[in-house]
XYZ file of C-alpha atoms in Angstrom:
734
model
C 2.390 13.100 34.294
C 0.452 10.144 35.393
C 0.322 9.800 39.117
C 0.748 5.909 39.159
C 1.757 3.034 37.156
C -1.690 2.081 36.347
C -2.511 5.683 35.339
C -0.025 5.051 32.567
C -2.393 2.611 30.915
C -5.390 5.088 31.081
C -6.603 5.895 27.535
C -5.006 2.930 25.725
C -7.287 0.828 23.657
C -7.450 -2.916 24.486
C -4.646 -4.013 22.099
C -2.391 -0.955 23.036
C -2.743 -2.122 26.688
C -2.000 -5.789 25.903
C 1.327 -4.408 24.354
C 1.926 -2.037 27.463
C 1.483 -5.025 29.929
C 3.448 -7.682 28.056
C 6.815 -6.908 29.901
C 8.470 -10.485 29.802
C 9.715 -12.617 27.155
C 9.750 -11.877 23.311
C 7.051 -9.535 22.098
C 6.173 -8.725 18.560
C 3.711 -5.834 17.760
C 2.383 -5.887 14.243
C 1.361 -2.341 13.771
C -0.629 -1.001 10.909
C -0.291 2.562 9.641
C -2.174 5.097 12.098
C -2.649 2.542 14.868
C -0.603 4.350 17.444
C 2.327 2.127 17.565
C 4.586 4.691 19.360
C 2.031 5.470 21.847
C 1.861 1.761 22.610
C 5.515 0.944 23.066
C 6.342 4.248 24.980
C 3.519 3.342 27.402
C 4.890 -0.109 27.556
C 8.405 1.330 28.580
C 6.932 3.719 31.070
C 4.490 1.073 32.554
C 7.577 -1.237 33.074
C 9.620 1.536 34.725
C 6.831 3.098 36.940
C 5.750 -0.467 38.146
C 9.344 -1.439 39.005
C 9.754 -4.146 36.580
C 12.290 -2.349 34.331
C 15.108 0.015 35.525
C 15.339 2.992 33.321
C 19.066 2.598 32.796
C 18.691 -1.020 31.518
C 16.365 -0.298 28.633
C 17.752 0.703 25.070
C 15.005 1.612 22.655
C 16.145 1.788 19.006
C 14.824 3.298 15.990
C 15.762 4.734 12.678
C 15.917 8.529 12.727
C 17.162 10.960 15.217
C 13.646 12.767 14.990
C 11.728 9.464 15.831
C 14.457 8.897 18.787
C 13.952 12.448 19.942
C 10.144 12.160 20.010
C 10.297 8.843 21.826
C 12.638 10.453 24.629
C 10.101 13.305 24.901
C 7.204 11.141 25.442
C 8.849 9.071 28.097
C 9.869 11.843 29.959
C 6.201 13.036 29.916
C 5.244 9.590 31.270
C 7.805 9.816 34.163
C 10.450 7.413 32.560
C 13.093 9.754 32.114
C 16.617 7.908 31.820
C 15.583 5.486 29.423
C 18.034 5.366 26.152
C 16.241 5.897 22.924
C 18.556 6.019 20.079
C 19.300 5.061 16.480
C 21.294 2.028 15.987
C 24.335 4.198 14.822
C 24.031 6.381 17.664
C 23.956 3.453 20.159
C 26.644 1.638 18.523
C 29.025 4.863 18.122
C 28.677 5.470 21.949
C 29.585 1.876 22.796
C 32.537 1.848 20.231
C 34.141 5.181 21.648
C 33.840 3.710 25.103
C 35.386 0.316 24.598
C 37.646 1.008 21.723
C 40.738 2.023 23.983
C 40.175 -1.329 25.907
C 39.442 -3.651 22.882
C 41.880 -2.175 20.476
C 43.969 0.611 22.186
C 44.243 4.189 21.408
C 41.500 6.506 20.059
C 38.847 5.451 17.950
C 39.649 6.375 14.177
C 38.133 9.555 12.889
C 34.903 9.136 11.501
C 34.651 10.406 8.008
C 30.701 11.414 7.664
C 30.993 12.059 3.880
C 32.732 9.323 2.037
C 32.352 10.652 -1.370
C 35.799 12.291 -1.640
C 37.433 9.019 -0.745
C 35.371 6.999 -3.263
C 36.103 9.553 -5.953
C 39.813 8.898 -4.963
C 39.392 5.031 -5.135
C 37.723 5.276 -8.589
C 40.647 7.516 -9.870
C 42.986 4.795 -8.741
C 41.023 2.451 -10.928
C 41.186 4.713 -13.731
C 37.485 5.269 -13.627
C 36.160 8.798 -13.998
C 32.858 9.466 -12.121
C 30.659 12.514 -12.484
C 29.009 13.847 -9.329
C 25.848 11.736 -9.787
C 27.711 8.613 -10.601
C 29.904 9.305 -7.576
C 26.621 9.428 -5.430
C 25.429 6.165 -6.837
C 28.583 4.314 -6.446
C 28.742 5.555 -2.908
C 25.164 4.265 -2.376
C 26.293 0.929 -3.809
C 29.324 0.666 -1.117
C 26.924 1.546 1.649
C 24.322 -1.122 0.477
C 27.021 -3.693 0.344
C 28.280 -3.317 3.738
C 24.901 -2.996 5.513
C 24.201 -6.396 3.662
C 27.756 -7.568 4.860
C 28.765 -8.118 1.367
C 32.696 -7.861 1.031
C 34.032 -6.431 -2.279
C 34.960 -9.782 -4.115
C 31.345 -11.055 -3.393
C 29.687 -7.870 -4.635
C 28.918 -8.854 -8.200
C 27.468 -12.129 -7.195
C 25.268 -10.294 -4.568
C 23.997 -7.841 -7.265
C 22.931 -10.613 -9.547
C 21.368 -12.633 -6.748
C 19.398 -9.746 -5.738
C 18.367 -8.647 -9.227
C 19.815 -5.245 -8.325
C 20.393 -2.573 -10.964
C 23.931 -1.573 -10.468
C 24.611 1.963 -11.572
C 27.957 0.720 -13.267
C 29.607 -2.712 -14.366
C 29.514 -4.583 -10.853
C 32.984 -5.770 -11.332
C 34.018 -2.095 -11.603
C 32.185 -1.003 -8.459
C 33.759 -4.131 -6.545
C 37.175 -2.815 -7.623
C 36.310 0.539 -6.529
C 34.872 -0.637 -3.243
C 37.968 -2.670 -2.322
C 40.282 0.176 -3.031
C 37.941 2.547 -1.098
C 38.463 0.195 1.878
C 42.226 0.148 1.322
C 42.224 3.772 1.475
C 40.424 4.099 4.786
C 42.962 1.670 6.408
C 45.828 3.722 5.163
C 44.559 6.888 6.459
C 43.144 5.336 9.654
C 39.457 6.457 9.377
C 36.259 4.933 9.393
C 32.844 5.537 7.714
C 29.248 5.426 9.065
C 28.695 1.662 8.191
C 32.111 0.840 9.977
C 30.594 1.974 13.088
C 28.078 -0.922 13.179
C 30.705 -3.430 11.603
C 33.452 -2.553 14.232
C 30.971 -2.683 17.114
C 29.754 -6.212 15.658
C 33.410 -7.239 15.530
C 34.360 -5.972 19.181
C 31.321 -7.653 20.612
C 31.991 -11.114 18.833
C 35.844 -11.082 19.737
C 35.676 -9.789 23.100
C 33.072 -11.817 25.273
C 34.008 -9.689 28.416
C 32.783 -6.591 26.551
C 29.760 -8.216 25.245
C 29.020 -9.207 28.664
C 29.492 -5.501 30.112
C 27.119 -4.491 27.543
C 24.499 -7.005 28.099
C 24.592 -6.277 32.025
C 24.113 -2.572 31.131
C 21.182 -3.249 28.697
C 18.784 -5.961 29.641
C 15.660 -4.744 27.659
C 15.419 -3.846 24.156
C 12.674 -2.385 21.951
C 13.165 -2.022 18.305
C 10.924 0.170 16.312
C 10.116 -0.064 12.485
C 11.589 -3.388 12.692
C 10.586 -4.252 8.982
C 13.490 -1.649 8.046
C 16.249 -3.773 9.985
C 19.276 -4.577 7.747
C 21.165 -7.908 8.140
C 24.175 -5.943 9.786
C 21.770 -4.288 12.476
C 20.221 -7.663 13.158
C 23.394 -8.957 13.689
C 24.320 -6.427 16.081
C 20.987 -6.622 17.993
C 21.738 -10.399 18.411
C 25.136 -9.496 19.898
C 23.339 -7.189 22.234
C 20.757 -9.721 23.453
C 23.117 -12.625 23.801
C 21.051 -15.574 25.076
C 18.336 -13.484 26.439
C 14.803 -13.012 24.909
C 13.880 -9.690 26.654
C 13.049 -7.887 23.221
C 9.935 -6.010 22.073
C 9.894 -5.406 18.004
C 7.443 -3.338 16.293
C 6.785 -3.271 12.433
C 4.584 -3.722 9.482
C 5.744 -5.703 6.651
C 3.293 -3.776 4.376
C 5.491 -0.550 4.914
C 8.799 -2.211 3.861
C 9.877 0.462 1.071
C 13.529 0.754 1.524
C 14.903 -2.630 0.441
C 17.256 -0.693 -1.973
C 19.261 0.334 1.126
C 19.445 -2.978 2.462
C 16.069 -3.148 4.603
C 14.433 -6.354 4.694
C 11.043 -7.464 6.402
C 12.271 -10.984 6.875
C 13.284 -10.465 10.428
C 10.065 -9.429 11.433
C 8.141 -12.049 9.444
C 10.571 -14.707 10.929
C 10.406 -13.472 14.413
C 7.945 -16.087 15.511
C 9.902 -18.889 14.083
C 12.997 -17.456 16.013
C 10.901 -16.999 19.134
C 8.164 -19.684 19.119
C 6.940 -18.439 22.632
C 6.629 -14.740 21.620
C 3.747 -12.778 22.598
C 2.073 -11.288 19.350
C -0.153 -8.407 19.363
C -1.887 -6.844 16.367
C -2.539 -3.208 16.237
C -5.216 -2.664 13.729
C -7.369 0.165 14.976
C -6.647 2.943 12.651
C -6.921 6.517 14.416
C -5.584 8.446 11.688
C -7.627 8.044 8.599
C -11.479 7.826 7.710
C -13.163 4.664 6.946
C -13.157 5.514 3.255
C -9.351 5.856 3.096
C -8.845 2.804 5.247
C -11.062 0.866 2.897
C -9.239 1.732 -0.122
C -5.808 0.789 1.694
C -7.059 -2.570 2.654
C -8.317 -3.178 -0.859
C -4.980 -2.056 -2.197
C -3.136 -4.581 -0.125
C -5.831 -7.264 -0.835
C -4.456 -7.385 -4.354
C -0.730 -7.832 -3.330
C 1.229 -10.933 -3.562
C 4.287 -12.330 -1.873
C 5.462 -13.138 1.787
C 4.772 -9.695 3.015
C 1.223 -9.808 1.806
C 0.546 -12.927 3.174
C 1.047 -11.106 6.614
C -0.847 -7.892 5.728
C -3.033 -6.313 8.454
C -6.635 -5.363 8.008
C -6.936 -2.031 9.246
C -10.079 -0.803 11.019
C -11.038 2.957 11.158
C -11.855 4.558 14.389
C -12.690 7.901 12.951
C -15.921 9.396 11.674
C -16.944 8.948 8.220
C -15.539 11.246 5.362
C -15.450 11.833 1.731
C -14.745 9.089 -0.618
C -11.406 8.729 -2.000
C -11.310 10.669 -5.410
C -10.081 9.543 -8.683
C -9.026 12.023 -11.295
C -8.159 11.240 -15.152
C -6.518 14.106 -16.992
C -5.703 14.634 -20.580
C -2.195 15.442 -20.033
C 0.348 16.458 -17.194
C -0.080 20.141 -17.184
C -3.725 19.625 -16.878
C -3.366 17.376 -13.981
C -1.045 19.704 -12.221
C -3.478 22.490 -12.803
C -6.320 20.581 -11.599
C -4.741 19.483 -8.460
C -3.509 23.071 -7.801
C -7.191 24.387 -8.024
C -8.481 21.474 -5.910
C -5.758 22.485 -3.408
C -6.830 26.099 -3.499
C -10.532 25.074 -2.847
C -9.631 23.046 0.132
C -7.587 25.876 1.630
C -10.749 28.076 1.043
C -12.867 25.531 2.642
C -10.711 25.757 5.880
C -8.115 22.973 5.365
C -4.875 24.699 6.409
C -2.136 24.679 3.762
C 0.301 22.853 6.038
C -2.223 20.162 6.293
C -2.042 19.168 2.597
C 0.465 17.280 0.663
C 1.121 16.363 -3.000
C 2.977 13.248 -3.229
C 4.833 11.597 -6.380
C 7.139 8.761 -7.236
C 10.195 10.571 -8.328
C 11.305 14.211 -7.410
C 11.510 15.274 -11.085
C 7.937 15.340 -11.100
C 7.715 18.207 -8.639
C 8.427 21.075 -11.243
C 4.827 20.829 -12.731
C 3.409 21.091 -9.140
C 5.701 23.863 -8.014
C 4.413 25.873 -11.093
C 0.973 25.181 -10.802
C 0.558 25.978 -7.171
C 2.565 29.149 -7.678
C 0.283 30.156 -10.490
C -2.711 29.883 -8.191
C -1.048 31.822 -5.232
C -0.675 28.776 -3.137
C 2.406 28.494 -0.880
C 4.374 25.388 -0.977
C 7.379 23.814 0.585
C 9.412 20.788 -0.741
C 10.610 17.998 1.530
C 13.548 15.658 1.016
C 14.768 17.520 -2.287
C 15.695 20.880 -3.491
C 13.271 22.750 -5.460
C 13.364 21.914 -8.992
C 15.130 25.119 -10.111
C 17.574 24.749 -7.294
C 18.818 21.509 -7.914
C 22.601 21.359 -9.104
C 21.778 19.731 -12.537
C 19.106 22.148 -13.369
C 21.251 25.321 -12.562
C 23.973 23.803 -14.718
C 21.705 23.183 -17.432
C 20.396 26.811 -17.490
C 23.894 28.020 -17.592
C 24.653 25.703 -20.605
C 21.352 26.941 -22.296
C 22.315 30.645 -21.421
C 25.680 30.165 -23.040
C 24.369 28.676 -26.076
C 21.613 31.366 -26.625
C 24.561 33.671 -26.464
C 26.546 32.204 -28.983
C 25.675 32.087 -32.644
C 23.635 29.008 -33.339
C 25.788 28.272 -36.717
C 28.909 28.048 -34.665
C 27.840 24.861 -33.177
C 27.058 22.098 -35.677
C 24.789 20.306 -33.283
C 22.636 23.220 -32.716
C 22.474 24.056 -36.278
C 21.684 20.543 -37.213
C 18.558 20.694 -34.849
C 15.338 20.843 -36.493
C 13.549 22.611 -33.513
C 14.001 24.339 -30.207
C 13.409 21.169 -28.256
C 16.301 19.539 -30.665
C 18.608 22.468 -29.743
C 18.095 21.845 -26.039
C 18.797 18.022 -26.549
C 21.963 18.943 -28.475
C 23.121 21.179 -25.681
C 22.417 18.557 -22.949
C 23.951 16.042 -24.993
C 27.557 18.003 -24.327
C 27.395 16.733 -20.930
C 26.569 13.204 -21.782
C 22.692 13.317 -21.606
C 21.020 11.052 -23.898
C 17.254 10.626 -24.806
C 17.220 7.070 -23.511
C 17.183 6.900 -19.592
C 20.057 5.229 -17.863
C 19.518 1.750 -16.248
C 18.475 1.590 -12.798
C 17.498 4.389 -10.141
C 19.916 6.594 -8.080
C 21.457 9.958 -8.648
C 22.224 9.457 -12.193
C 18.671 8.646 -13.108
C 17.375 11.637 -11.019
C 19.829 13.676 -12.958
C 18.593 12.360 -16.300
C 14.855 12.911 -15.082
C 15.273 16.565 -14.169
C 17.125 17.307 -17.615
C 14.349 15.207 -19.233
C 11.686 17.518 -17.735
C 13.716 20.593 -19.101
C 13.361 19.046 -22.666
C 9.809 18.452 -22.134
C 9.331 22.205 -21.079
C 11.098 23.177 -24.094
C 8.786 21.117 -26.394
C 5.630 22.717 -24.567
C 7.041 26.158 -24.816
C 7.755 25.830 -28.499
C 4.298 24.379 -29.102
C 2.828 27.446 -27.424
C 5.100 29.957 -28.913
C 5.899 28.913 -32.413
C 9.137 30.528 -33.642
C 10.569 30.837 -29.941
C 14.297 30.814 -29.960
C 16.810 29.407 -27.367
C 17.041 32.948 -25.718
C 13.268 32.970 -25.420
C 13.338 29.675 -23.515
C 16.350 30.817 -21.234
C 14.091 34.014 -20.311
C 11.089 31.761 -19.594
C 13.202 29.228 -17.425
C 14.500 32.481 -15.512
C 10.987 33.763 -14.729
C 9.910 30.320 -13.698
C 12.558 29.998 -11.360
C 12.015 33.470 -9.864
C 8.404 32.755 -9.412
C 9.207 29.762 -7.254
C 11.823 31.145 -5.158
C 9.333 32.588 -2.642
C 10.544 32.426 1.039
C 9.545 29.013 2.730
C 6.323 29.533 4.669
C 3.676 27.348 6.018
C 2.439 25.686 2.986
C 1.538 22.765 0.929
C 4.298 20.050 1.010
C 5.373 18.545 -1.979
C 7.397 15.285 -1.551
C 8.354 12.060 -3.002
C 6.314 8.957 -1.467
C 9.624 7.744 0.047
C 9.993 10.978 1.978
C 6.560 10.984 2.996
C 6.995 7.794 5.249
C 6.140 8.509 8.752
C 4.167 11.705 8.210
C 0.524 12.612 7.623
C -1.788 15.271 6.330
C -5.442 15.812 6.403
C -5.513 16.024 2.648
C -3.221 13.868 0.361
C -2.896 14.033 -3.567
C -1.162 11.017 -5.051
C -0.350 12.151 -8.569
C 1.083 10.697 -11.755
C -0.205 7.277 -11.149
C 0.495 5.671 -14.463
C 2.282 2.583 -15.712
C 6.031 3.327 -15.803
C 5.816 5.717 -13.049
C 4.356 3.599 -10.395
C 5.352 0.803 -10.583
C 8.498 2.670 -11.978
C 9.981 1.489 -15.173
C 13.019 -0.068 -13.552
C 11.037 -2.205 -11.200
C 11.265 -5.677 -13.060
C 11.124 -8.380 -10.464
C 7.884 -9.476 -8.628
C 9.589 -8.573 -5.466
C 10.094 -5.031 -6.898
C 6.821 -4.619 -8.335
C 5.119 -5.524 -4.700
C 7.615 -2.909 -3.258
C 6.057 -0.336 -5.626
C 2.478 -1.470 -4.467
C 3.676 -0.943 -0.973
C 4.897 2.523 -1.623
C 1.380 3.210 -2.955
C -0.126 1.782 0.228
C 2.330 4.096 2.343
C 0.977 7.107 0.275
C -2.756 6.096 0.753
C -2.377 5.768 4.524
C -0.656 9.200 4.991
C -4.175 10.780 4.338
C -6.534 11.481 7.338
C -9.632 12.791 5.697
C -9.172 13.825 2.058
C -7.575 11.515 -0.560
C -7.336 12.167 -4.395
C -5.535 9.724 -6.830
C -4.769 10.959 -10.315
C -3.089 10.338 -13.578
C -2.818 11.657 -17.035
C -3.328 9.876 -20.267
C -0.433 12.032 -22.159
C 2.448 13.920 -21.273
C 1.814 17.125 -23.176
C -1.372 18.854 -24.374
C -2.509 17.478 -27.718
C -0.374 14.267 -27.244
C -1.542 10.751 -27.975
C -3.312 9.543 -24.878
C -1.361 6.171 -24.697
C -0.671 6.102 -21.111
C -2.363 3.713 -18.996
C -3.401 4.316 -15.036
C -1.379 2.241 -12.566
C -2.081 -1.383 -12.414
C -2.413 -0.947 -8.790
C -5.800 1.080 -9.397
C -7.395 -1.796 -11.225
C -10.430 -2.799 -9.446
C -10.247 0.138 -7.087
C -10.883 3.144 -9.446
C -14.325 3.736 -11.028
C -14.887 1.754 -14.334
C -11.667 -0.603 -13.698
C -11.906 -4.457 -13.827
C -10.340 -6.287 -10.849
C -6.783 -7.441 -11.752
C -7.217 -11.049 -10.975
C -10.115 -13.592 -10.076
C -11.425 -13.493 -6.558
C -10.916 -9.993 -5.919
C -13.729 -8.371 -3.893
C -16.320 -6.247 -5.420
C -17.634 -3.133 -3.970
C -21.383 -2.396 -4.258
C -21.491 1.219 -2.843
C -22.474 4.000 -5.032
C -20.035 6.018 -6.891
C -19.830 9.794 -7.015
C -18.209 12.147 -9.366
C -17.421 15.840 -9.294
C -15.586 17.739 -12.264
C -12.379 19.768 -11.385
C -11.018 21.369 -14.301
C -10.278 19.251 -17.538
C -10.166 15.916 -15.109
C -13.017 14.061 -13.684
C -12.694 13.156 -9.884
C -14.431 10.296 -8.931
C -15.151 9.056 -5.582
C -16.138 5.661 -4.232
C -14.924 2.212 -3.421
C -14.107 -0.390 -6.292
C -16.468 -0.252 -9.267
C -15.986 -3.705 -11.045
C -19.384 -4.796 -11.984
C -21.358 -6.878 -9.529
C -23.578 -9.667 -10.398
C -23.568 -12.125 -13.262
C -21.664 -11.379 -16.502
C -23.437 -9.620 -19.299
C -25.877 -11.879 -21.590
C -23.780 -13.731 -24.469
C -23.862 -11.933 -27.779
C -23.953 -13.664 -31.299
C -21.558 -11.079 -32.791
C -18.347 -9.802 -31.463
C -18.904 -6.526 -29.258
C -16.367 -3.980 -30.553
C -15.040 -0.698 -28.680
C -16.869 2.276 -29.732
C -13.738 4.376 -29.598
C -10.996 2.449 -30.990
C -12.955 -0.519 -32.520
C -10.848 -3.392 -30.908
C -13.058 -6.444 -30.180
C -14.015 -6.594 -26.413
C -13.645 -9.681 -24.205
C -13.626 -8.479 -20.692
C -17.002 -8.354 -19.105
C -16.711 -4.888 -17.704
C -15.437 -3.561 -21.114
C -18.283 -5.004 -22.954
C -20.850 -3.371 -20.349
C -19.267 -0.066 -21.303
C -18.869 -0.756 -24.769
C -15.335 0.543 -24.845
C -11.728 -0.361 -23.667
C -11.189 0.418 -20.085
C -8.274 2.855 -21.125
C -10.072 4.501 -24.062
C -11.080 7.777 -23.319
C -14.489 8.228 -21.678
C -17.319 10.422 -22.932
C -18.986 10.306 -19.379
C -21.606 12.834 -18.744
C -20.546 13.719 -15.114
C -23.740 15.716 -14.078
C -25.993 12.887 -15.421
C -23.889 10.330 -13.364
C -24.240 12.191 -10.129
C -28.188 12.224 -10.913
C -28.192 8.614 -11.602
C -26.366 7.815 -8.416
C -28.690 9.915 -6.297
C -31.734 8.405 -8.086
C -30.415 4.700 -7.240
C -29.739 5.539 -3.833
C -33.234 6.566 -3.250
C -34.599 3.578 -5.237
C -32.443 1.099 -3.170
C -33.726 2.636 0.048
C -37.406 2.564 -1.101
C -36.841 -1.188 -1.951
C -34.750 -1.968 0.926
C -32.016 -3.629 -1.257
C -28.502 -3.009 -1.961
C -27.803 -0.422 -4.503
C -26.397 -2.837 -7.082
C -29.588 -4.620 -7.260
C -31.053 -1.455 -9.001
C -28.117 -1.131 -11.401
C -24.364 -1.787 -10.968
C -21.718 0.941 -10.901
C -20.479 -0.228 -14.410
C -24.275 0.009 -15.788
C -24.787 3.378 -14.523
C -21.436 4.281 -16.074
C -22.362 3.032 -19.311
C -25.598 4.803 -19.207
C -23.846 8.174 -18.182
C -21.731 7.697 -21.442
C -24.037 6.715 -23.889
C -27.165 9.076 -22.663
C -29.829 6.900 -24.329
C -32.733 8.800 -25.773
C -35.237 6.008 -26.332
C -35.934 2.676 -24.638
C -34.287 0.858 -27.516
C -31.077 2.788 -27.010
C -31.334 2.018 -23.276
C -32.198 -1.641 -23.740
C -28.920 -2.514 -25.690
C -26.780 -1.427 -22.815
C -25.392 -4.350 -20.889
C -27.162 -4.642 -17.268
C -30.430 -3.242 -18.628
C -32.556 -6.428 -18.992
C -36.256 -6.410 -20.175
C -37.491 -6.342 -16.343
C -35.482 -3.565 -15.343
C -36.346 -1.588 -18.533
C -39.963 -1.913 -17.700
C -39.299 -1.088 -13.886
C -36.914 1.851 -14.430
C -36.606 2.791 -17.916
C -38.908 5.727 -17.805
C -37.126 7.237 -14.847
C -33.530 6.756 -16.350
C -34.772 8.306 -19.715
C -36.271 11.178 -17.791
C -32.857 11.702 -16.147
C -30.882 11.410 -19.438
C -33.238 14.102 -20.834
C -32.653 16.473 -17.911
C -36.082 15.838 -16.546
C -37.145 14.639 -13.085
C -38.035 11.149 -12.749
C -41.469 10.000 -11.759
C -42.362 7.420 -9.112
C -41.078 3.856 -10.251
C -43.518 1.116 -8.859
C -41.557 -2.030 -8.523
C -40.941 -4.990 -6.294
C -37.889 -6.957 -5.680
C -35.298 -6.759 -8.238
C -32.649 -9.255 -8.871
C -29.208 -8.079 -10.053
C -29.003 -7.389 -13.816
C -32.403 -8.813 -14.891
């Protein structure tokens, strides 16, 4: 425990110290990922208490999870500020409601219903609507969203349309269920979790004497993760404050990823408008991630658009240099999972603890392939925020259905008899529970269930491909063996989690997988706002990595499939060989490095959009050497192929070219791109020219560079050691 108030400030950087000493008036802390925001605000509270400016009992620190509140209380005790209240919004509101209810309303507070699903199901039944388990979860979620956005039942359809929200059912139907649900609660004298906030707001609005009592008790407020505040929580905060401005908020609009629950960054972005005299401090010193990871995070946000993007923070890493982020392209999803699993195993062998590694994906249904791949290479893992794939209720139910169908004679079920193959039989079985090949609209539990069953259909397709003539009984045995292999006891292991579940966590090594169009951004993200939230989700994933970061994607779903998938648009201009997504995007000039793992190529380095002037004009159209399409993009013309066509990259040659270029750049005292740009080196490593004529047709190899560097490049292409190039100052692409 620090001996004095001033000692509380020891070890803080200048910006954190500015936060800690700003004890008066409104304060807005814009804190980027990994910048020590919790450290800054806990030291601020402790400094205020230890210096006598703040009384511990007069401070209320509010955050969003019990875990975060507990961590904050622990830090405050260590700093000598015990007695400060650190709670979630709901916990603080419930405590006040329980205390003031007898005075405000009379009697005891109605019983709190922690699980509202049963009441929602009963409300649906009264509306003559039958909901299965997943539809029930989604409808319940919609009711929760409506309440935190202060939307009454009759206004719900209009609110859904205004927000371009994908409702799981007809909005008018949900509105009716919502209304009956509220009626049932009144009849039974119970309240739900959202009512705690609503009723507290109501009491403070209607009873000024109670509001003044609360304001006398709490005179100073701190709100963490302010970008996640809902309109209802902001209304409660305003009532707690009254006319005062003794408020400190902390947040980062670039980490707003929960808008589907009612969270909005508008309160954070509007803070200085509401409080013109606010002290604003930006925390941008990143203590979590290496400069290489931070650079990628900054470049990712530099492409963002919209209001949150206009207020992005440019992070500055405070850590030592580390490896460049790696990019891996795989032929298919199983190859991607296997390649990632092998790389994970290698990291563990090199000394990275399994608990310091995470594999992050967009939806929980993606976990199955990585569960299997990690189990196959003997790497322990643990799932966060979801059941293991084979423990999910819909997967267990599906296995029972398949087992029953396998026992019965195929000819007794016309749907099974009509199926042409094993996968068709599986689809027919699942259709008895309402599953269709086309996904449902929107997200939520219904979509999650569909994705899990679709994963089983894909497993059946892969199994039938690997074992021609396999029966439904064979598939059931295969699924049982897979389930048993992945039911190992939970131990210290690699974390498998969705990007949403990874918020607030960090690991030494992070693998961001399945980064294809349709998955990130997800298919049902339609509006510009929804697309930008998907980008922020990737940003959150990137900033979870301390040192090692790998981003990967697969060109097709199954082995032998058509390579029709495209890498996520968010990687354009960042990954090797990709063009910037829009004019004005910054171009990196650093060298790229590649190393091969399994059937995918991991590339490391910054953005590889070609630097320097565009290639020389050609009289005849330039066509892709893979698919024959006419090329118009300068970067594609340089590679003589479409950006998304399969690459024939000689990775060993590419590594040798990169090392050689670095030596030449150092000898000449010029940037690396003045020797050859990244894309020119990629084109050389793909074409592997054997003569000067073949080398000269590669865009970026002009007459002067051919004479200066041609002999060395051709020697490298032939597998020989290059000689010493004599040259003077070289201009880019000449």
